[in-house]
PDB file of C-alpha atoms in Angstrom:
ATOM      1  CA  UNK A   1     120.582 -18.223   1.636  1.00  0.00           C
ATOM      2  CA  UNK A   2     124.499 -17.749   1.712  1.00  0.00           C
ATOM      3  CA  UNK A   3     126.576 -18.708   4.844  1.00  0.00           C
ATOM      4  CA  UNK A   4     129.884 -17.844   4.728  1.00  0.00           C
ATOM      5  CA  UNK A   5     132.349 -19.935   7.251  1.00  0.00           C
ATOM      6  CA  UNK A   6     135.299 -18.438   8.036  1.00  0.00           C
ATOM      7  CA  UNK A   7     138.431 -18.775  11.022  1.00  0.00           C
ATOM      8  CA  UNK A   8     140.608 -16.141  12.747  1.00  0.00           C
ATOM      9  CA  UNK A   9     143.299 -18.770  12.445  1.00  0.00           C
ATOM     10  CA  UNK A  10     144.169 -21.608  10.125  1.00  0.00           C
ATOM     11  CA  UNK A  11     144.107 -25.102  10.623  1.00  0.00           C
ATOM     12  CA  UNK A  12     140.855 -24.781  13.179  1.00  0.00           C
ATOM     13  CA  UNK A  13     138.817 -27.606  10.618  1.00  0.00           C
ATOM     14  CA  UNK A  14     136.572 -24.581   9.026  1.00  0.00           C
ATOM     15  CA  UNK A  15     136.305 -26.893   6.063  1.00  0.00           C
ATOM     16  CA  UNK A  16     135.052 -29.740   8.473  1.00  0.00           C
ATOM     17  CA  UNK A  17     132.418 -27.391   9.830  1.00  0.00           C
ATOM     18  CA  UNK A  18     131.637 -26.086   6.233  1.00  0.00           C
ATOM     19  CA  UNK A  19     130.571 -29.990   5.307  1.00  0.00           C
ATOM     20  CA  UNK A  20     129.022 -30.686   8.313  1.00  0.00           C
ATOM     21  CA  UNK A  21     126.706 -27.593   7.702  1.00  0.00           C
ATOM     22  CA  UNK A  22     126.053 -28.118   4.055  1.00  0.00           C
ATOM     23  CA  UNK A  23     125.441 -32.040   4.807  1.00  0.00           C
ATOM     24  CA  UNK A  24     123.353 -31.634   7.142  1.00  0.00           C
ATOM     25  CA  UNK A  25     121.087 -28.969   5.471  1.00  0.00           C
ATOM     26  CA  UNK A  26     121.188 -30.995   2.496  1.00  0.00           C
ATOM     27  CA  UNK A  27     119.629 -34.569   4.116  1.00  0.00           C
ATOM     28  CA  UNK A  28     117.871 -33.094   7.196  1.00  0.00           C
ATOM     29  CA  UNK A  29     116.191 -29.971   6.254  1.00  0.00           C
ATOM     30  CA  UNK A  30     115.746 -31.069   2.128  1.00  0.00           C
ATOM     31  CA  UNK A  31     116.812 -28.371   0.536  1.00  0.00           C
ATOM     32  CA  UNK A  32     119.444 -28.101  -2.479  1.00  0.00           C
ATOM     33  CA  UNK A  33     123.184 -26.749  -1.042  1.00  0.00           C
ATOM     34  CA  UNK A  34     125.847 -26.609  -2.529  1.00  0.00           C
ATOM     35  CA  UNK A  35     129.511 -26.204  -1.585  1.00  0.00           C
ATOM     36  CA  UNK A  36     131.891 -23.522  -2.176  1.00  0.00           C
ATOM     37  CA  UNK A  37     135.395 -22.244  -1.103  1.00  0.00           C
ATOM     38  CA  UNK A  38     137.963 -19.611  -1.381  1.00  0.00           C
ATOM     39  CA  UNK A  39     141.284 -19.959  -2.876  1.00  0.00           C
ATOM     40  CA  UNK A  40     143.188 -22.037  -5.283  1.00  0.00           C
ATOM     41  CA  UNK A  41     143.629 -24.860  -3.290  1.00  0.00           C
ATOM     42  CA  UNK A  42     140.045 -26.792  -2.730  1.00  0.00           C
ATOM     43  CA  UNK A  43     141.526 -30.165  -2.609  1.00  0.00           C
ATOM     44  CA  UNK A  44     140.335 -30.720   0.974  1.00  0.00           C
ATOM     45  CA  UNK A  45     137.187 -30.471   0.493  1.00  0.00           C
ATOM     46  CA  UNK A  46     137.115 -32.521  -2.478  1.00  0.00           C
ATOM     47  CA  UNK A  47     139.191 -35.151  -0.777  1.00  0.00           C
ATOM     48  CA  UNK A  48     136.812 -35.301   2.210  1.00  0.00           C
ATOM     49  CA  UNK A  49     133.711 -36.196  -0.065  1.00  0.00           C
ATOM     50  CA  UNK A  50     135.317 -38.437  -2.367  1.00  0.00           C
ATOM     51  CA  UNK A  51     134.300 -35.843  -5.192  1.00  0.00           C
ATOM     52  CA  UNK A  52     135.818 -36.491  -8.560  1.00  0.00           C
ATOM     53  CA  UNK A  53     136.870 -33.451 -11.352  1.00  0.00           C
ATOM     54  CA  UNK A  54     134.356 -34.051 -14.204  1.00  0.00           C
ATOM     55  CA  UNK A  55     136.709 -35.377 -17.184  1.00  0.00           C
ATOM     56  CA  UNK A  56     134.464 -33.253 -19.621  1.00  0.00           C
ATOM     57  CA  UNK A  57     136.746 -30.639 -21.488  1.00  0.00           C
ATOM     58  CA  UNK A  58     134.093 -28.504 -21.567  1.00  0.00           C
ATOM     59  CA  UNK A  59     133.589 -28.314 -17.706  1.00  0.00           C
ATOM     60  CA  UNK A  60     137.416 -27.282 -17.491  1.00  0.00           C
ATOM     61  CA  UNK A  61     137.736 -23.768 -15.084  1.00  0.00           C
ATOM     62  CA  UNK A  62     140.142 -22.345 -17.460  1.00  0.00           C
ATOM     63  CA  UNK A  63     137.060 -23.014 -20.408  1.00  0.00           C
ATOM     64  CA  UNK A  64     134.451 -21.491 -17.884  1.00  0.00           C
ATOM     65  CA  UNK A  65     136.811 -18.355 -17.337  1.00  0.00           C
ATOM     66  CA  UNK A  66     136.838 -17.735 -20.559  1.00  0.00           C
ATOM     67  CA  UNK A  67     133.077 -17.907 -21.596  1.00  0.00           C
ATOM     68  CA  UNK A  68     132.431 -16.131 -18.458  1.00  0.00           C
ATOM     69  CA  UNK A  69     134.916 -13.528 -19.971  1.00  0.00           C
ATOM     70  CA  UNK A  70     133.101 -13.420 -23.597  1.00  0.00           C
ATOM     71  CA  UNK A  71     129.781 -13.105 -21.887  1.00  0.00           C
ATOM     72  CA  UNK A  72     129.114 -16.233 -23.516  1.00  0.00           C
ATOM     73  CA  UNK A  73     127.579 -17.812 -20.274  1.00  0.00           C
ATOM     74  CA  UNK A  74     124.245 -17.060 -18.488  1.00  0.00           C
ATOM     75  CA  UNK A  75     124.223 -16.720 -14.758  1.00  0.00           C
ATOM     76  CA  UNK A  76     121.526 -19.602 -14.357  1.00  0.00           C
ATOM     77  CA  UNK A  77     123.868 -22.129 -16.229  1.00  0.00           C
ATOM     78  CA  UNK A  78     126.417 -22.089 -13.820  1.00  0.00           C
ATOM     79  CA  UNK A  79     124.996 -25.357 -12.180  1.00  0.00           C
ATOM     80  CA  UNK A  80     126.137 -26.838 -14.856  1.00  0.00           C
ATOM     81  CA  UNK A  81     129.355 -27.206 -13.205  1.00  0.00           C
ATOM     82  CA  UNK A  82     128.706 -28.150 -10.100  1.00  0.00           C
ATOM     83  CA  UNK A  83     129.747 -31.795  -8.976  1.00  0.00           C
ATOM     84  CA  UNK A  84     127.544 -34.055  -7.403  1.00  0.00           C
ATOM     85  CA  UNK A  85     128.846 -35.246  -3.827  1.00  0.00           C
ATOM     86  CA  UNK A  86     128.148 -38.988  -3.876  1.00  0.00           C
ATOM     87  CA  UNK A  87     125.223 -40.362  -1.992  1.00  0.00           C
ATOM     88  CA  UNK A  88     123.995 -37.335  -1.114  1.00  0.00           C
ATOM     89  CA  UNK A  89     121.023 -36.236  -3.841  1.00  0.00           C
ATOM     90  CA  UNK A  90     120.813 -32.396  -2.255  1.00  0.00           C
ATOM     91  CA  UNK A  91     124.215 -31.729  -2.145  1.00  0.00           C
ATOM     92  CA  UNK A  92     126.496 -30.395  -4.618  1.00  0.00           C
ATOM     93  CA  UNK A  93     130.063 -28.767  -4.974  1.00  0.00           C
ATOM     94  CA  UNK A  94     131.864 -25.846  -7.115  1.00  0.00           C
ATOM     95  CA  UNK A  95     135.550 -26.309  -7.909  1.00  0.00           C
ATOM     96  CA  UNK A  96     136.455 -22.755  -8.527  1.00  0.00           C
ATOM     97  CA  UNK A  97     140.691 -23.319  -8.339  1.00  0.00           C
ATOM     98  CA  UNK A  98     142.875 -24.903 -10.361  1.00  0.00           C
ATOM     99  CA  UNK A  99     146.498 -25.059 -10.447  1.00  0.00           C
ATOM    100  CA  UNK A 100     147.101 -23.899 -13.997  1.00  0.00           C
ATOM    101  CA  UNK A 101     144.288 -20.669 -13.336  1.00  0.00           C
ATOM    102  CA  UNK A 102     145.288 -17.413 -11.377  1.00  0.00           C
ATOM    103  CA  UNK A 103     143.579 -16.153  -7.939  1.00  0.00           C
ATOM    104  CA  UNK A 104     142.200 -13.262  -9.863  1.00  0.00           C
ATOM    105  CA  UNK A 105     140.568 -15.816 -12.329  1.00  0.00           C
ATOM    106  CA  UNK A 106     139.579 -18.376  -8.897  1.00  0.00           C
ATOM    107  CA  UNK A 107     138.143 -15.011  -7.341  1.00  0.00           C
ATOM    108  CA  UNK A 108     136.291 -14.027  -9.958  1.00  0.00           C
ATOM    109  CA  UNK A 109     134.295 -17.511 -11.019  1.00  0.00           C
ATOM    110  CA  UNK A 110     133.840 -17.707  -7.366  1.00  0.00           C
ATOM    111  CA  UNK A 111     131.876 -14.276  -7.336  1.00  0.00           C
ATOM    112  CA  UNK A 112     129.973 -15.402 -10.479  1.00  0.00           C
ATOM    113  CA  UNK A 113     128.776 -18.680  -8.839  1.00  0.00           C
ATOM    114  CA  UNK A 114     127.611 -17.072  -5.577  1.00  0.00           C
ATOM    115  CA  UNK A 115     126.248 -14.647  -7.122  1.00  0.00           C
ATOM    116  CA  UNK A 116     124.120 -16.901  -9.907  1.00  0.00           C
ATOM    117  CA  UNK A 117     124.137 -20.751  -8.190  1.00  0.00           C
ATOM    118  CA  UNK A 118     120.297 -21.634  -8.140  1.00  0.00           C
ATOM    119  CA  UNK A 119     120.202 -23.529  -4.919  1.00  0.00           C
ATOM    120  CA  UNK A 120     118.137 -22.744  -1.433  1.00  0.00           C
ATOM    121  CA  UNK A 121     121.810 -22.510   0.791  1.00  0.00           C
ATOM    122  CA  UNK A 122     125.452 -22.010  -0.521  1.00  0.00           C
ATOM    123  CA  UNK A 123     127.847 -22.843   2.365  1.00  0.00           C
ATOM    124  CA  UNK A 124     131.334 -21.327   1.146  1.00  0.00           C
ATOM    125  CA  UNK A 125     134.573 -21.952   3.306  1.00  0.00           C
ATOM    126  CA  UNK A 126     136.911 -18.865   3.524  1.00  0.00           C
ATOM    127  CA  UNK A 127     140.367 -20.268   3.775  1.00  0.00           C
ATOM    128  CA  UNK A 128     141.678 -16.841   2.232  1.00  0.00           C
ATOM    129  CA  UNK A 129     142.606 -14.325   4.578  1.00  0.00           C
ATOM    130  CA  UNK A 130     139.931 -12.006   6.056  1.00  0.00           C
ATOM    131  CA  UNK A 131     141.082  -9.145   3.767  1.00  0.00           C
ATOM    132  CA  UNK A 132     141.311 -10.390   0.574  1.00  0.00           C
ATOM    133  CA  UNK A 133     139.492  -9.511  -2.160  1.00  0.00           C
ATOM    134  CA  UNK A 134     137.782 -12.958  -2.276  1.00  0.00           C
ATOM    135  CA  UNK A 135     137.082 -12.900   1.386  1.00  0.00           C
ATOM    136  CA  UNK A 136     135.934  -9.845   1.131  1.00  0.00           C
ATOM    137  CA  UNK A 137     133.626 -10.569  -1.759  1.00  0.00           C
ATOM    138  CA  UNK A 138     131.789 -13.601   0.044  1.00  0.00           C
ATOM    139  CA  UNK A 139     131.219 -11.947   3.298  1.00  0.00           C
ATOM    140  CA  UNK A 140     129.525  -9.239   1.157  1.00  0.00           C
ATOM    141  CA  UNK A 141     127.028 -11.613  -0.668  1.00  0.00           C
ATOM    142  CA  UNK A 142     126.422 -13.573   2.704  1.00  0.00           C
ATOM    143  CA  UNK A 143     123.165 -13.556   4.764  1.00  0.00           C
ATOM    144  CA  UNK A 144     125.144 -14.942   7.714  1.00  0.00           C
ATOM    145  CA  UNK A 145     129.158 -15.335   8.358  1.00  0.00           C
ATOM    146  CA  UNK A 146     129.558 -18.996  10.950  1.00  0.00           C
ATOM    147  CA  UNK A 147     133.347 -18.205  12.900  1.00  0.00           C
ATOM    148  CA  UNK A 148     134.847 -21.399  13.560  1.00  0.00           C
ATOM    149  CA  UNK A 149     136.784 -20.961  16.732  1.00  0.00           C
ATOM    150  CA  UNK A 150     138.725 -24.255  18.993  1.00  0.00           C
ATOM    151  CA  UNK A 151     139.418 -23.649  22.719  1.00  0.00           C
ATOM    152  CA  UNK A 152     142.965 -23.036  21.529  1.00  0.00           C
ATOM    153  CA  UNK A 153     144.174 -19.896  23.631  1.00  0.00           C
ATOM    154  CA  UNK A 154     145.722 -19.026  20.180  1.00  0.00           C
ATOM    155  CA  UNK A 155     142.571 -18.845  18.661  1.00  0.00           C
ATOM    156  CA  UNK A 156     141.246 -16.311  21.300  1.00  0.00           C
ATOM    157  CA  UNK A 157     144.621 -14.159  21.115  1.00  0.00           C
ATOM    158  CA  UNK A 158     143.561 -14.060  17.353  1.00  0.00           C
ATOM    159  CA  UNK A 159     140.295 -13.080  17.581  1.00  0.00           C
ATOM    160  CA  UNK A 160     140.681 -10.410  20.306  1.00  0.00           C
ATOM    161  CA  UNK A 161     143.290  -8.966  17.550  1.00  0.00           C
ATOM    162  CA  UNK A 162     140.060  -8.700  14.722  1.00  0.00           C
ATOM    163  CA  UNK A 163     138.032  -7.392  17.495  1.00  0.00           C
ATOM    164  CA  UNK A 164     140.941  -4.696  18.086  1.00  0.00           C
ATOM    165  CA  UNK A 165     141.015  -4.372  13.898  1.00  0.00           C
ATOM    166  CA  UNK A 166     137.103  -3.874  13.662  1.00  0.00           C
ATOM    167  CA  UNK A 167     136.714  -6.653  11.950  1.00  0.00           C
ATOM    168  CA  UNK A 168     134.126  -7.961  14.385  1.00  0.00           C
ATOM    169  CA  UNK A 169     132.068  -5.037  14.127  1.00  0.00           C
ATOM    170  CA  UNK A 170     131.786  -5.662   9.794  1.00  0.00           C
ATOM    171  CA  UNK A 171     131.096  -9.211  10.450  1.00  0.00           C
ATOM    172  CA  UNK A 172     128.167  -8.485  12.834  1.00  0.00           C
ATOM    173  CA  UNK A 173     126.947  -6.046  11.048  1.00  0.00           C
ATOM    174  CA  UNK A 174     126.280  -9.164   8.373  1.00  0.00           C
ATOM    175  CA  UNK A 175     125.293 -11.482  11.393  1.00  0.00           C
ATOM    176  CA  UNK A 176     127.645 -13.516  13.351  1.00  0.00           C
ATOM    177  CA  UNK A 177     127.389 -16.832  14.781  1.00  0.00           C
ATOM    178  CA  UNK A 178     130.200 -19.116  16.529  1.00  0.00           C
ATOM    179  CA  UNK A 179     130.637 -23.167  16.135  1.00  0.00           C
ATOM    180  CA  UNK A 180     133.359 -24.455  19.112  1.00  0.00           C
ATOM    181  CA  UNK A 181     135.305 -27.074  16.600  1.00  0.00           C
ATOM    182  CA  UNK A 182     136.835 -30.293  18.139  1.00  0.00           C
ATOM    183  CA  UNK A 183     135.382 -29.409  21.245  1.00  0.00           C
ATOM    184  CA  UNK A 184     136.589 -31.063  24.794  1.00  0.00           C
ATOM    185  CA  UNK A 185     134.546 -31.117  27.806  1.00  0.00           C
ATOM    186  CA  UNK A 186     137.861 -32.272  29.697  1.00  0.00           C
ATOM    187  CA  UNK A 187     139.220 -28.866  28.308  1.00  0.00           C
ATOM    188  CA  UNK A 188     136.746 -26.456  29.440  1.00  0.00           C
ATOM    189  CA  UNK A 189     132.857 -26.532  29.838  1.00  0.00           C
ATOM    190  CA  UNK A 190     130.949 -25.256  26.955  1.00  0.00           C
ATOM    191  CA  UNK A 191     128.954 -22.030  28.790  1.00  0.00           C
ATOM    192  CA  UNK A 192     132.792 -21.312  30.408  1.00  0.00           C
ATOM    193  CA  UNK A 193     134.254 -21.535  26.798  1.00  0.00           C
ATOM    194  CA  UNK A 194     131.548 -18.825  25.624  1.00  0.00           C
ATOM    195  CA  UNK A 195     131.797 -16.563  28.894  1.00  0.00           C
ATOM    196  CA  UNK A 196     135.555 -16.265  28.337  1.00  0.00           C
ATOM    197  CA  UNK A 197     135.261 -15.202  24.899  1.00  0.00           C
ATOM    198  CA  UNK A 198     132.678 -12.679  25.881  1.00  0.00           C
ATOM    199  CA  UNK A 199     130.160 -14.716  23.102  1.00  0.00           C
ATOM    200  CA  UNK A 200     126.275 -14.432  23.601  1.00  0.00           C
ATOM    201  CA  UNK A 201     126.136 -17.875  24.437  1.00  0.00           C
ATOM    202  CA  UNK A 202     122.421 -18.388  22.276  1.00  0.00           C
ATOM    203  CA  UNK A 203     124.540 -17.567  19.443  1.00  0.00           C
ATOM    204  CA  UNK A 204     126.916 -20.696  19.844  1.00  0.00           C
ATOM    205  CA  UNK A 205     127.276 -23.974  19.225  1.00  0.00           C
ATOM    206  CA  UNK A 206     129.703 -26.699  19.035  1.00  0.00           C
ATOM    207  CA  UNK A 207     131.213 -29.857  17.421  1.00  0.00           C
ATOM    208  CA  UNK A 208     132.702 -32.044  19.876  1.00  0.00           C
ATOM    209  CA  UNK A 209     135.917 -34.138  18.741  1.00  0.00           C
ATOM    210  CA  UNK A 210     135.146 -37.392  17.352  1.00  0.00           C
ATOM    211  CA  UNK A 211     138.223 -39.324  15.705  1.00  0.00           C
ATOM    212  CA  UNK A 212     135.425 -40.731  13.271  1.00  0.00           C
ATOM    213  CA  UNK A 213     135.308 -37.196  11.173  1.00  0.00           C
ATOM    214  CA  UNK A 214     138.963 -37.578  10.670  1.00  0.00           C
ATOM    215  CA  UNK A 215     138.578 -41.288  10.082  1.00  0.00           C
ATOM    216  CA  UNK A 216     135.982 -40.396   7.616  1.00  0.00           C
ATOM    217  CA  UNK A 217     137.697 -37.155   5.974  1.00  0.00           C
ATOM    218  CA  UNK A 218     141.034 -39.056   4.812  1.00  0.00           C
ATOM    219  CA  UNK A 219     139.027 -42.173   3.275  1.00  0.00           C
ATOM    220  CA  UNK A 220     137.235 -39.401   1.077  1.00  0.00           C
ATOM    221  CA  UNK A 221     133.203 -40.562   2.999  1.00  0.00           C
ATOM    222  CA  UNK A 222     132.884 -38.065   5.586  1.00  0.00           C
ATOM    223  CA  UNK A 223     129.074 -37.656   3.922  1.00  0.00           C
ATOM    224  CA  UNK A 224     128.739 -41.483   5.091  1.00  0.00           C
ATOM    225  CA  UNK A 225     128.822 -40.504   8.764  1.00  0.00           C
ATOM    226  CA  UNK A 226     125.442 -38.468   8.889  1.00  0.00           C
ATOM    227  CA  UNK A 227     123.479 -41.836   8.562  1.00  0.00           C
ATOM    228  CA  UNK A 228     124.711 -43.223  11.718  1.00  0.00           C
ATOM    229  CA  UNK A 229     124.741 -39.757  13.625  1.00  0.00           C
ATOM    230  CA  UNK A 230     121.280 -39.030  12.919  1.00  0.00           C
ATOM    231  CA  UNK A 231     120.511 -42.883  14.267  1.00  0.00           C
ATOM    232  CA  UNK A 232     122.429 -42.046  17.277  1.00  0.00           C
ATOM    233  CA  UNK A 233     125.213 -45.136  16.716  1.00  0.00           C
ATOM    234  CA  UNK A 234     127.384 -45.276  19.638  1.00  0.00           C
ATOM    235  CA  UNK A 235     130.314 -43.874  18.132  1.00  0.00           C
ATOM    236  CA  UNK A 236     129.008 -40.587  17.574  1.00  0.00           C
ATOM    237  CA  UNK A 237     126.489 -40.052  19.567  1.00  0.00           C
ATOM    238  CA  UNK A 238     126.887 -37.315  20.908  1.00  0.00           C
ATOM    239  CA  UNK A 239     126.926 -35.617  17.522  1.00  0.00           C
ATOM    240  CA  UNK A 240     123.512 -35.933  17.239  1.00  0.00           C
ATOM    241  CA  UNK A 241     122.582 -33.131  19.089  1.00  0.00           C
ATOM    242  CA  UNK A 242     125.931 -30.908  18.570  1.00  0.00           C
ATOM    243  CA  UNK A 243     124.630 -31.121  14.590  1.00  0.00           C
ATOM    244  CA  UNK A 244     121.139 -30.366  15.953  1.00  0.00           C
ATOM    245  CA  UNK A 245     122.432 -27.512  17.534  1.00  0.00           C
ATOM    246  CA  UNK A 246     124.377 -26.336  14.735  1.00  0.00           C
ATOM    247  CA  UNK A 247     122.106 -26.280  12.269  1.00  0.00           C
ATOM    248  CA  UNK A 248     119.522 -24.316  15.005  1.00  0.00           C
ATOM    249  CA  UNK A 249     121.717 -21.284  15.311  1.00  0.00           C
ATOM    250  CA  UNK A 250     122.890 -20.927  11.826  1.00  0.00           C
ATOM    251  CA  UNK A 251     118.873 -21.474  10.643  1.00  0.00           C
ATOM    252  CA  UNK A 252     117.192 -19.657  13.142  1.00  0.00           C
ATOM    253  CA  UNK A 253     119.398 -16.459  12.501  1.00  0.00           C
ATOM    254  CA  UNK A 254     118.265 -16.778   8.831  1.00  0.00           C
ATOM    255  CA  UNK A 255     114.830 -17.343   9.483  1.00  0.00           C
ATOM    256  CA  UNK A 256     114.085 -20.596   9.559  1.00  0.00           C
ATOM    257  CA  UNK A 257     112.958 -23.290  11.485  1.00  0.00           C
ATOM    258  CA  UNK A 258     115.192 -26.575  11.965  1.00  0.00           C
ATOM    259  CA  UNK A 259     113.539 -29.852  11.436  1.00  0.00           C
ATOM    260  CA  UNK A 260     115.082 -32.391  13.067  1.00  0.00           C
ATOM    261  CA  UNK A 261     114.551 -35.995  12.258  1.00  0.00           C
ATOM    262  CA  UNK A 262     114.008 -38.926  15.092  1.00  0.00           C
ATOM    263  CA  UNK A 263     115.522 -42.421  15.802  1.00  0.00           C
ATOM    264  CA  UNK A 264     114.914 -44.732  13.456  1.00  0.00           C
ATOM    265  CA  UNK A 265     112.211 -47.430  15.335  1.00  0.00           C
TER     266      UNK A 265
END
């Protein structure tokens, strides 16, 4: 299964919402995800795990480029080169940028790996914009797009404008579903977010703010949070069931049934 996450606006945490997803796939439901993202910038997401580049020369992207190139590399060895996100066995991640390789080269490992990675879900995050060849080229191999949207009256000017583009239409034509970011009940209800945005509200879900995922994201052990989210800790409880949710829209529009695991006794 492929899930491509993607935002009609920058900055609206569609990498958050990427990990989230892939996390909690990965250590609730049990099966093997990995990350991937658009771009030559994937430092975020890197940053937010605490994943380290593999000092290996032979794991260098230029080095893959150019066996992928010669033909001299199968599609099923491309996990090969996926990073392991620590403390979390399911879970892995694909650097497909570098600084010293071209987009062209980023876009075209990227569509290699999607195409050939061996595991059950590949979450990718589209930070590229919604017409570029990359973009274009995930949303194509993807069995579901996730639009990351904030109650940000930007964000809806935005994504009236792709509605107005047709860009809507292509993306439901691959199946659409909608995850509130940093939501605020102070802002706006949830059901009155939806209805305003003229969203099917069964196909949306949210992420309330919690200063914990940023507190988590910038010490590089945003993975360490799902422990105490899925034990309902204090802090984040109210996580527990905006994950829950999550994960039951983007699953159940591919298919499949969410397992959900309870309190710890």
């Amino acid at each position: 299964m492929k899930i491509a996450v993607i935002s009609p606006d920058r900055r609206q945490g569609s990498t958050t919402v990427s990990v989230m997803l892939a996390l909690g796939i990965a250590q609730t439901q049990n099966m093997t995800t990995c990350l991937a993202y658009t771009g030559n910038d994937g430092r975020s997401m890197t940053s937010y795990l605490g994943v380290k580049p593999q000092e290996d020369k032979t794991r260098n992207l230029t080095q893959v480029i150019k066996l992928l190139e010669s033909n001299a590399i199968a599609g099923d060895e491309i996990v090969d080169y996926c990073l392991k996100v620590p403390g979390v066995p399911n879970l892995q991640l694909i650097e497909t940028a570098a600084e010293t390789t071209s987009l062209e080269d980023n876009t075209k490992l990227l569509k290699f790996a999607i195409q050939n990675l061996s595991h059950e879900v590949v979450v990718t995050d589209v930070a590229t914009e919604i017409f570029d060849e990359a973009s274009l080229a995930v949303i194509e191999q993807s069995d579901l797009v996730v639009m990351v949207l904030t109650q940000s009256k930007d964000v809806w000017d935005k994504l009236r404008d792709w509605d107005r583009a047709g860009v809507l239409s292509i993306l439901n034509g691959k199946g659409l579903v909608y995850i509130i970011n940093q939501f605020d009940p102070y802002v706006e209800a949830f059901r009155d977010t939806t209805k305003r945005l003229g969203l099917r509200h069964r196909r949306c879900a949210k992420l309330s703010y919690n200063p914990f995922i940023r507190k988590s994201s910038n010490t590089g052990k945003l993975q360490t949070m799902l422990p105490f989210i899925l034990d309902r800790d204090p802090r984040v409880i109210e996580l527990n069931n905006d994950l829950k949710e999550c994960l039951m829209v983007v699953l159940s529009n591919l298919g499949r049934r969410t397992v959900w695991p309870q309190k710890k006794a």
